[in-house]
Each structure stands twice: as structure tokens, then as C-alpha cells.
XYZ file of C-alpha atoms in Angstrom:
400
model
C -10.034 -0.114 -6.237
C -8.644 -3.220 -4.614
C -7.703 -6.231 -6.892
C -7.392 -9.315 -5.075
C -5.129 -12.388 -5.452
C -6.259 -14.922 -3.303
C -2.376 -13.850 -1.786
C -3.257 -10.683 -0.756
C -2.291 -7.529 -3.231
C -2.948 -3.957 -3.931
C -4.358 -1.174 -2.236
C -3.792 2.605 -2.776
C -1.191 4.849 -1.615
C -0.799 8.224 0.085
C 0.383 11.502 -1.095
C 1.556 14.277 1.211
C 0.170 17.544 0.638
C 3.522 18.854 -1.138
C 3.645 20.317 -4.971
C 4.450 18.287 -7.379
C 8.142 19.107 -7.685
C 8.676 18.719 -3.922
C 6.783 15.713 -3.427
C 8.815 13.926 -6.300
C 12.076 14.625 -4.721
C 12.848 11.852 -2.257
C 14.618 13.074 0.566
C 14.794 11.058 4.108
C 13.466 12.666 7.165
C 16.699 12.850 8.468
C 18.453 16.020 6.872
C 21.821 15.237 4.914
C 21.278 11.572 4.831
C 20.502 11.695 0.825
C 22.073 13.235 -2.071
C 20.346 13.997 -5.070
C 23.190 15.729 -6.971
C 24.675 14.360 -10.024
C 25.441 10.801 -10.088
C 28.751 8.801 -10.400
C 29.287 6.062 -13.465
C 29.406 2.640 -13.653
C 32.909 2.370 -13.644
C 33.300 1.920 -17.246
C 32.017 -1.321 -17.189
C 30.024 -2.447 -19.794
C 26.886 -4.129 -19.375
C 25.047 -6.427 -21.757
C 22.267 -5.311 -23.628
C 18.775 -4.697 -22.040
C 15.709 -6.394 -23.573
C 12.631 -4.266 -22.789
C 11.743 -0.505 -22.833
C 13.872 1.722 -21.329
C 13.693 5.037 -19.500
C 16.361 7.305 -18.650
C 20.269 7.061 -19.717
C 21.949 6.752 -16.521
C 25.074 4.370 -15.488
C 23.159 2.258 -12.668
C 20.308 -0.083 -14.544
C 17.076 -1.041 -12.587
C 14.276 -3.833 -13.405
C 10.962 -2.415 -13.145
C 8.510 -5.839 -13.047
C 4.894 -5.102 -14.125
C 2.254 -7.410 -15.575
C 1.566 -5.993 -18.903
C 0.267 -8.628 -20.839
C -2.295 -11.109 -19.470
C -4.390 -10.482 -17.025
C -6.414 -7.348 -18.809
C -7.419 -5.711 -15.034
C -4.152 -6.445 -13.864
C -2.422 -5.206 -16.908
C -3.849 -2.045 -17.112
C -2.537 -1.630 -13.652
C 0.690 -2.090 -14.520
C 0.429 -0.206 -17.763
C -0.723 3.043 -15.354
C 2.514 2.262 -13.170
C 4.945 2.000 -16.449
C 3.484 5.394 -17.841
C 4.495 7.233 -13.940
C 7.713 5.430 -13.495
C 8.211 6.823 -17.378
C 7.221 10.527 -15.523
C 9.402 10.153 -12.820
C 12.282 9.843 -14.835
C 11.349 12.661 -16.959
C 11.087 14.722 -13.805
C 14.290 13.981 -13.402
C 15.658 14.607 -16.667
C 14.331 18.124 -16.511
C 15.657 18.913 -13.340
C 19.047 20.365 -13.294
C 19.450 20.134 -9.506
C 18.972 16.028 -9.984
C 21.448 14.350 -11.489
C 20.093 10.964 -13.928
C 21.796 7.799 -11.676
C 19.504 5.252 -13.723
C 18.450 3.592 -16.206
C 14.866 1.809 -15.925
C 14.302 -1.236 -18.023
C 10.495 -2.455 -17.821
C 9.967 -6.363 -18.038
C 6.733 -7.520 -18.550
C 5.491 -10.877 -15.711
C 2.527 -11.034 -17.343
C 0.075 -12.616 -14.831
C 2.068 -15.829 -13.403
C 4.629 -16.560 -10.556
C 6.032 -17.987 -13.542
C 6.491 -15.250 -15.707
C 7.705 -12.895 -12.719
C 10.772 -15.836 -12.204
C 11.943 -15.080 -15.954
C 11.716 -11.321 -16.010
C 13.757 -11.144 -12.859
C 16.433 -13.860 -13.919
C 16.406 -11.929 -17.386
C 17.045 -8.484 -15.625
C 19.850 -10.083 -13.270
C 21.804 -10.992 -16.371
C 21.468 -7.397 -18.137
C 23.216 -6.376 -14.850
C 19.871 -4.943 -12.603
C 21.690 -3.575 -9.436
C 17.916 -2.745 -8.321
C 14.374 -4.644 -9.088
C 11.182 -2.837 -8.556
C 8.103 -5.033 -8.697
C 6.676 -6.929 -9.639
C 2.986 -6.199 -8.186
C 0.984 -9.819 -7.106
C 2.316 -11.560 -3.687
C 3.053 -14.812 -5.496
C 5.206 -13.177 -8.191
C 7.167 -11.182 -5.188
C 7.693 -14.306 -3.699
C 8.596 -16.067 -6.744
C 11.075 -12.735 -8.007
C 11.869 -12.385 -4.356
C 14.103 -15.966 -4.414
C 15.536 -15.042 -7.684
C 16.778 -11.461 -6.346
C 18.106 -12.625 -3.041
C 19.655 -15.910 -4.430
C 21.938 -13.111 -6.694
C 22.171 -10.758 -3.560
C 20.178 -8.248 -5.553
C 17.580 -6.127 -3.575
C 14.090 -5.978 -4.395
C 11.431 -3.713 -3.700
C 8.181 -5.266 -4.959
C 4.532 -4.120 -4.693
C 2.220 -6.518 -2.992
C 0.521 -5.670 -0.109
C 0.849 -9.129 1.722
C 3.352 -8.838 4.436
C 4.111 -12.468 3.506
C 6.200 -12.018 0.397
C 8.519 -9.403 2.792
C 11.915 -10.588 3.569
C 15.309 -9.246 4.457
C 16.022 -7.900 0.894
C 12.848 -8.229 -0.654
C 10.889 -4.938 0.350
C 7.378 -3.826 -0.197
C 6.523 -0.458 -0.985
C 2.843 -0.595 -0.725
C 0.339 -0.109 2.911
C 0.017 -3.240 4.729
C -2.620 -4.791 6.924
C -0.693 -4.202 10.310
C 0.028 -0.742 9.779
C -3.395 0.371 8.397
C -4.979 -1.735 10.888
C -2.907 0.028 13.852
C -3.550 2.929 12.831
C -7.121 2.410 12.711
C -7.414 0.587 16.390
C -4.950 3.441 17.926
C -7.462 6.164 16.931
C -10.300 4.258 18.457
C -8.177 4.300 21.586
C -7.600 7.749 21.908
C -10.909 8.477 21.274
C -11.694 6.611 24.303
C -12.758 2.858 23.313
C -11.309 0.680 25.486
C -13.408 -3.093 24.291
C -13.272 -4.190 20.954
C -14.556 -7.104 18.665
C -13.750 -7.920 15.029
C -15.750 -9.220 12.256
C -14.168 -11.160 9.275
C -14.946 -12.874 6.410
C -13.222 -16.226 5.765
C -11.605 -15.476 2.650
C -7.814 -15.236 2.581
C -8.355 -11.046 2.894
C -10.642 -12.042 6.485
C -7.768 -14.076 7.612
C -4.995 -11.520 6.919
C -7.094 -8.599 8.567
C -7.989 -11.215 11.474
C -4.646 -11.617 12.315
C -3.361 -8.117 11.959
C -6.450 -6.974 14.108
C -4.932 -9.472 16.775
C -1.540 -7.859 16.693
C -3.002 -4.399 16.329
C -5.020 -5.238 19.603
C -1.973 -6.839 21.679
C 0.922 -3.789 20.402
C -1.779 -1.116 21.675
C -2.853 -2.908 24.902
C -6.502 -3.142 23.806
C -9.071 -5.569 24.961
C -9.845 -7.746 21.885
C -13.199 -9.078 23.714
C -14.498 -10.869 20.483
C -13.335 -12.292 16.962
C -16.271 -13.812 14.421
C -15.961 -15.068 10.998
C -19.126 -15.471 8.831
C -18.920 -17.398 5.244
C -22.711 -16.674 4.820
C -25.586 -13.719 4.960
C -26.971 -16.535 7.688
C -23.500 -16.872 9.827
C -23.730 -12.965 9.308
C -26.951 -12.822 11.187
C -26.131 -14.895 13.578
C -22.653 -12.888 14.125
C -25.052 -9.997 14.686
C -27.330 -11.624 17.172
C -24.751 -12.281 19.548
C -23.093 -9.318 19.245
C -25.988 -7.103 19.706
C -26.353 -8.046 23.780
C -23.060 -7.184 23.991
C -23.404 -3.923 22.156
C -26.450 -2.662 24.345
C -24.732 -3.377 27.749
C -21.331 -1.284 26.633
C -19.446 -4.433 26.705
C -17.679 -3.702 23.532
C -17.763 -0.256 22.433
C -15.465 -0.647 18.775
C -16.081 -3.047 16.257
C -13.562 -3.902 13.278
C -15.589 -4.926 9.987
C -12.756 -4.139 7.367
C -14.626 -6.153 5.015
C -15.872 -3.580 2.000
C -18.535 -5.383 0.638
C -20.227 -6.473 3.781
C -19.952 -4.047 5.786
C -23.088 -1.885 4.394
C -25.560 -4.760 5.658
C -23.333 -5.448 8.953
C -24.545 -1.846 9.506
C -28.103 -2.122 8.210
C -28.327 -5.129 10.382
C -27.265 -3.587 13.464
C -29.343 -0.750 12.757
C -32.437 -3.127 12.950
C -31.430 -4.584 16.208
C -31.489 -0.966 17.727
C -27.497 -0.736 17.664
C -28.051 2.971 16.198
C -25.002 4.920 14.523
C -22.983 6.182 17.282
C -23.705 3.450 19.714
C -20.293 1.993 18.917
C -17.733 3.060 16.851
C -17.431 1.262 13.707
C -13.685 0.784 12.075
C -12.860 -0.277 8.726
C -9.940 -0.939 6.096
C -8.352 1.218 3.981
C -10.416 -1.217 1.372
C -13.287 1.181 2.299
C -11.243 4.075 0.389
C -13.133 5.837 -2.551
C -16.060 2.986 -2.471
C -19.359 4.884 -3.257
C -21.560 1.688 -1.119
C -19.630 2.564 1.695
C -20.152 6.249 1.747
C -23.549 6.062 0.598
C -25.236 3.749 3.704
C -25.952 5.960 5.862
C -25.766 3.514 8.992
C -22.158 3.980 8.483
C -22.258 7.479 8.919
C -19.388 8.201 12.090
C -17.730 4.917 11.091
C -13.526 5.457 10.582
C -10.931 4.153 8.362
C -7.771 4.451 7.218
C -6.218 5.847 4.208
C -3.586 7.760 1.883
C -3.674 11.127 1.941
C -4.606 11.894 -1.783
C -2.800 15.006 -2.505
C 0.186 13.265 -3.991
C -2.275 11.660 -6.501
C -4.438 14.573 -7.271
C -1.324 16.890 -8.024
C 0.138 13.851 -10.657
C -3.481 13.546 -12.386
C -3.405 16.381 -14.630
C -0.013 16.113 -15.961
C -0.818 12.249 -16.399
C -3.996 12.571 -18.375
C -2.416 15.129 -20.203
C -0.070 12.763 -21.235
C -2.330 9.576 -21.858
C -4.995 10.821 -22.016
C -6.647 8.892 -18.703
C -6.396 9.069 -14.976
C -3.626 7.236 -13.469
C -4.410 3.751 -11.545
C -4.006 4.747 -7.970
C -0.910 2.431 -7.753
C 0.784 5.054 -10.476
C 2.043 7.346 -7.143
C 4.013 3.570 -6.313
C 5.749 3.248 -9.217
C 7.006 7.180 -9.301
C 7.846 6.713 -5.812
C 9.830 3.727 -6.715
C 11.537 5.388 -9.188
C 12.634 8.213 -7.707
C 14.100 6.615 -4.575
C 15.795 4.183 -7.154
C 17.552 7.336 -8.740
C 18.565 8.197 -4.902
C 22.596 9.304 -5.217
C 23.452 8.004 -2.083
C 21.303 4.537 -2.958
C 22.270 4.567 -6.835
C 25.703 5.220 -6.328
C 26.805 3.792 -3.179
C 28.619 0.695 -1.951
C 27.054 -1.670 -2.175
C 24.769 0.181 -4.045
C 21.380 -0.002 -2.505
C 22.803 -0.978 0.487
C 20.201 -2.886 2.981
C 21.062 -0.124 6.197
C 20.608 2.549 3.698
C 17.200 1.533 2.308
C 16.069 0.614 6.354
C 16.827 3.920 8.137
C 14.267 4.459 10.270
C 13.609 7.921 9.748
C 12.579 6.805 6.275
C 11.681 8.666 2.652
C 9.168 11.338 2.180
C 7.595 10.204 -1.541
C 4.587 11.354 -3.575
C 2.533 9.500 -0.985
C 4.218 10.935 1.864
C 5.925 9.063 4.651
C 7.505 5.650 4.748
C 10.003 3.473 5.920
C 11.040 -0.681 5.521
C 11.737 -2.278 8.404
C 15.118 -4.646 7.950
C 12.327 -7.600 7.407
C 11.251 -6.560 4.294
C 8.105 -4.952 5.540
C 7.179 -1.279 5.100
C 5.278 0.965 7.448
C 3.278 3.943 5.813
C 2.002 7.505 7.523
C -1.625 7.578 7.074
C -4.854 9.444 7.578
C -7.732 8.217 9.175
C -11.063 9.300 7.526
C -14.774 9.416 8.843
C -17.762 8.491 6.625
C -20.060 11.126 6.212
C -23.372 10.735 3.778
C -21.842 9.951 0.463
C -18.249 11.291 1.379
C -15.610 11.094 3.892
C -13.430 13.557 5.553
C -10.144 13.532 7.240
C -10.630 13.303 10.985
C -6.935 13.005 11.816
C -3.612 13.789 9.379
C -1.329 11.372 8.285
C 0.725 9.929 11.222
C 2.776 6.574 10.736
């Protein structure tokens, strides 16, 4: 499920299909290039006190930046990624091949830029070497200034490539990368003409624009971009697309657009643009949403997406423990965690040292592959999935 911001935020994340011990332990692709043996100490130095719940009892102390309070839908997504980051450090705990490098204090932003500003100025003066979080674009932004005005790293969890910056990171699947995956499937299975539909909401325009970077990086032939702010401007969209359509002009058409994308299909349908006439794409928005796999015009239709495996093997354990599934963000917030207790991050100097965090062979977490780039922004291995009649299966594995 997708909550919006008006900034851009949230989507899922991707698991690789490792157990649940394996897929915990970040390593980078890279043999050697990570240590997860015990820890060194904080030098003796003694920090102030930390105001907030704590997990874990090791020297280096990280801010973890969730809105708890506030906001109740946003809240209970941060409460799900408290409770994993809470896991994570217990996996570590019991591990005697990891050694404990952290201590996690949890802040709560509630649901303002605001808010976010004083958790993160509170955590710099405990002595946070590390913030994770918080989740909503504005409060990375607003965090973001605070972190980097102290020379602090942050890794926060929007998915608006806007709040990224050289220091600020987000761990989370942006539009660009989902979005090139997407269009460089299309292209090797042949489509060669494409056009985009997009609503004009702040979501439209961010997908609009990574559609026109995904199209230029790959060499495609963008041959047509519509927005619609109506079901009339809809119909009309479809009306001039359909000629188009029927002579082969465009044979791939972007419509990332959850909610509208049922009756984009319906309509086409009706104009005699029949499923498999062109290949339909869509967003990894379209993940897990039953409308989506239940038209049946969108049958064929592709779309990016995390690889689930990471999720499904942390669900048991979680509702175990709480006694409810875990918000899909919870694999974020373990992943966080765990490449926060990193030896070689943790413990080095500077710790979490910007070249460090950017190698380009990345971290394999408990949604498989990433990497940040040195602007802030992260790229994510994902699969690409093709609707079926009230599911979807994996067409191609996860590739960044």
C-alpha cells in the first residue's frame, strides 16, 4: 500500500530469496569489503544521555526517525518499522558471529517537517554518529539540513529522489529506477515506440519525468506524453491514442497510475485496442492491488516490483511477536539497521564514511540488492511482474 504525501513517499521493498539468517546479514557484493565481527568502542568517551527507546547496547549510537504519534496511517507505519529495526538488533544480539556495534535510539517526528527538525537536532546532541529516517520527503528534507549542517550522514526513507543529497541517502525504490526497469524490459521484448499516460497530481509529474529519463538513458522513442485531470481528458487521451495504437505507431504504453489504470484499459478495450495489441507498463504502485489484478483488460500488462521473499520469511517471526503482519516498509527499517551495525561502517573513520556507504557494488539486505549513488539517491534490483487474472507472476528476476 502506497501512502502519499503530496512530496512523493513510500512504496514497498524487495527481499531476495535468501533465509532469514542470510538475508539479515549485510554483506557488499564485493567479497571482503565488510566486516561483521565484533565491534570496536567508543573510545571511552562518554556520551550524554539518550531520550527515547533504545535497542541494543553497543558503543556507536544511531537515530532511528519514525512518525509515531500523529498521523494514525502514518504512525502505524512507523510503529511496524520500530518493531523490525527492534528484530534486527535482536538478530544480532543472538548471533555470536556478529558483534553488537550500536545502539538504536527511536525518536518519534510525529507527522510534521517540524517535528522531524527536533528529533534530528535532539539525536545530534545525544551524539547520533548515524540517522535513519525519518520516512515523508518533507521531513527528509527538513532532517536532511539538520544532519548535513553537523556533517552527520543520513539515510532517510522517502521515495522522492528530491530529498537525496550528498549525505542524505534514501533507502527506499525510486521512480527512475523502477521506471527503467520497467521501459528496459519492454525493450528487450521488442517495443521500440512508446507513449505515457499521467495524471497531474504531484505522483503524474514525478513518473512523467522519470518516464522521460527512462526513455532518453535506454534510447527509446518516447512518441507521446498525455496528462488527464478528468474521466473526460481521460477519454479524450484515449481517442487520440487509439489511431495511433491500430497503425503500430506506438506499441508500449506507460500508465503507472494505480487507480486509473483499470478504466484506461476498459477504455481501450472498447475502442478495439484488445489485450496484447500493445504492451501495457505500470508502477511498482500496481504491487499487491487486487483492482489491478482483477481487470482482466490488464491481463499481459508488466510492472515492477520487490521480490517478496525477504518479507514473507520476516512475517512469521513478526506476527509471532506482535501479533500482526509487518507494514511492508518493516524489511526498510531491518535493512537499515543492520547495515547501521556494519563493522567496517560502525567502526570506521569517519565512521560511516560517504565512499564506504557509495561503493558501487552495493549491500545485499532483506530486500536484496542495492546501492546509493554519491548523490544521495539509491538504485534497487527488482523484478518485473506480469498481471495475470487476479494475480501476477514474475516474468523476469530481480536485476538492478
Amino acid at each position: 500500500m502506497r501512502f502519499a504525501d503530496g512530496a512523493g513517499v513510500l512504496t514497498g521493498l524487495r527481499s531476495i530469496g535468501l533465509g532469514l539468517a542470510a538475508a539479515a546479514l549485510l554483506s557488499a557484493c564485493s567479497a571482503g569489503n565488510f566486516n561483521f565481527g565484533p565491534g570496536g568502542t567508543s573510545g571511552g568517551a562518554s556520551q550524554p544521555l539518550a531520550a527515547g527507546k533504545t535497542f541494543g547496547k553497543g558503543p556507536v549510537r544511531v537515530a532511528l526517525l519514525l512518525p509515531l504519534t500523529g498521523d494514525p496511517n502514518l504512525a502505524g507505519v512507523g510503529t511496524s518499522m520500530a518493531n523490525a529495526s527492534e528484530m534486527a538488533i535482536s538478530f544480532v544480539e543472538t548471533n555470536p558471529n556478529i558483534g553488537e556495534n550500536i545502539t538504536v535510539v527511536l525518536k518519534d517526528t510525529g507527522a510534521t517537517a517540524s517535528g522531524a527538525t527536533q528529533a534530528a537536532q535532539q539525536a545530534l546532541s545525544e551524539g547520533a554518529s548515524l540517522i535513519l529516517g525519518p520516512l515523508r520527503a518533507d521531513q527528509v528534507t527538513a532532517a536532511g539540513q539538520v544532519a548535513k549542517a553537523a556533517g552527520v550522514p543520513m539515510i532517510g526513507f522517502s521515495n522522492n529522489s528530491g530529498a537525496a543529497s550528498p549525505g542524505v541517502y534514501l533507502l527506499n525504490i525510486l521512480p527512475e529506477s523502477e521506471v527503467k526497469r520497467s521501459m528496459g524490459y519492454a525493450k528487450k521484448l521488442g517495443k521500440k515506440a512508446f507513449a505515457g499516460v499521467f495524471p497531474t497530481t504531484d505522483f503524474g509529474r514525478i513518473q512523467e519525468g522519470a518516464f522521460r529519463q527512462a526513455t532518453s538513458d535506454l534510447g527509446l522513442n518516447a512518441r507521446a506524453v498525455y496528462n488527464f485531470s478528468s474521466e473526460e481528458e481521460a477519454r479524450n487521451v484515449v481517442t487520440q491514442l487509439v489511431p495511433m495504437l491500430q497503425a503500430g505507431q506506438i506499441d508500449a504504453l506507460f500508465i503507472p497510475d494505480r487507480a486509473t489504470a483499470p478504466s484506461f484499459a476498459n477504455l481501450l478495450n472498447e475502442a478495439g485496442i484488445t489485450p496484447g495489441k500493445v504492451q501495457l507498463i505500470g508502477s511498482a504502485d500496481w504491487e499487491s492491488d487486487q483492482s489491478i489484478l482483477n481487470t482482466t483488460t490488464l491481463a499481459g500488462a508488466i510492472f515492477p516490483a520487490i521480490d517478496d521473499t525477504g518479507y514473507n520469511a520476516l512475517l512469521p517471526e513478526y506476527q509471532a511477536k506482535y501479533g500482526s503482519a509487518p507494514h511492508k516498509f518493516a524489511t526498510i527499517a531491518y535493512t537499515a539497521t543492520i547495515l547501521a551495525n556494519a563493522g567496517s561502517l560502525a567502526n570506521g573513520t569517519p565512521k560511516y564514511d560517504r565512499a564506504q556507504l557509495t561503493l558501487p557494488a552495493g549491500f545485499n539486505g532483506r530486500d536484496g540488492v542495492f546501492r546509493f549513488l554519491p548523490d544521495g539517491r539509491s538504485e534497487y534490483a527488482l523484478v518485473i511482474k506480469q498481471v495475470s487474472i487476479g494475480t501476477a507472476t514474475v516474468a523476469e528476476g530481480a536485476k538492478l
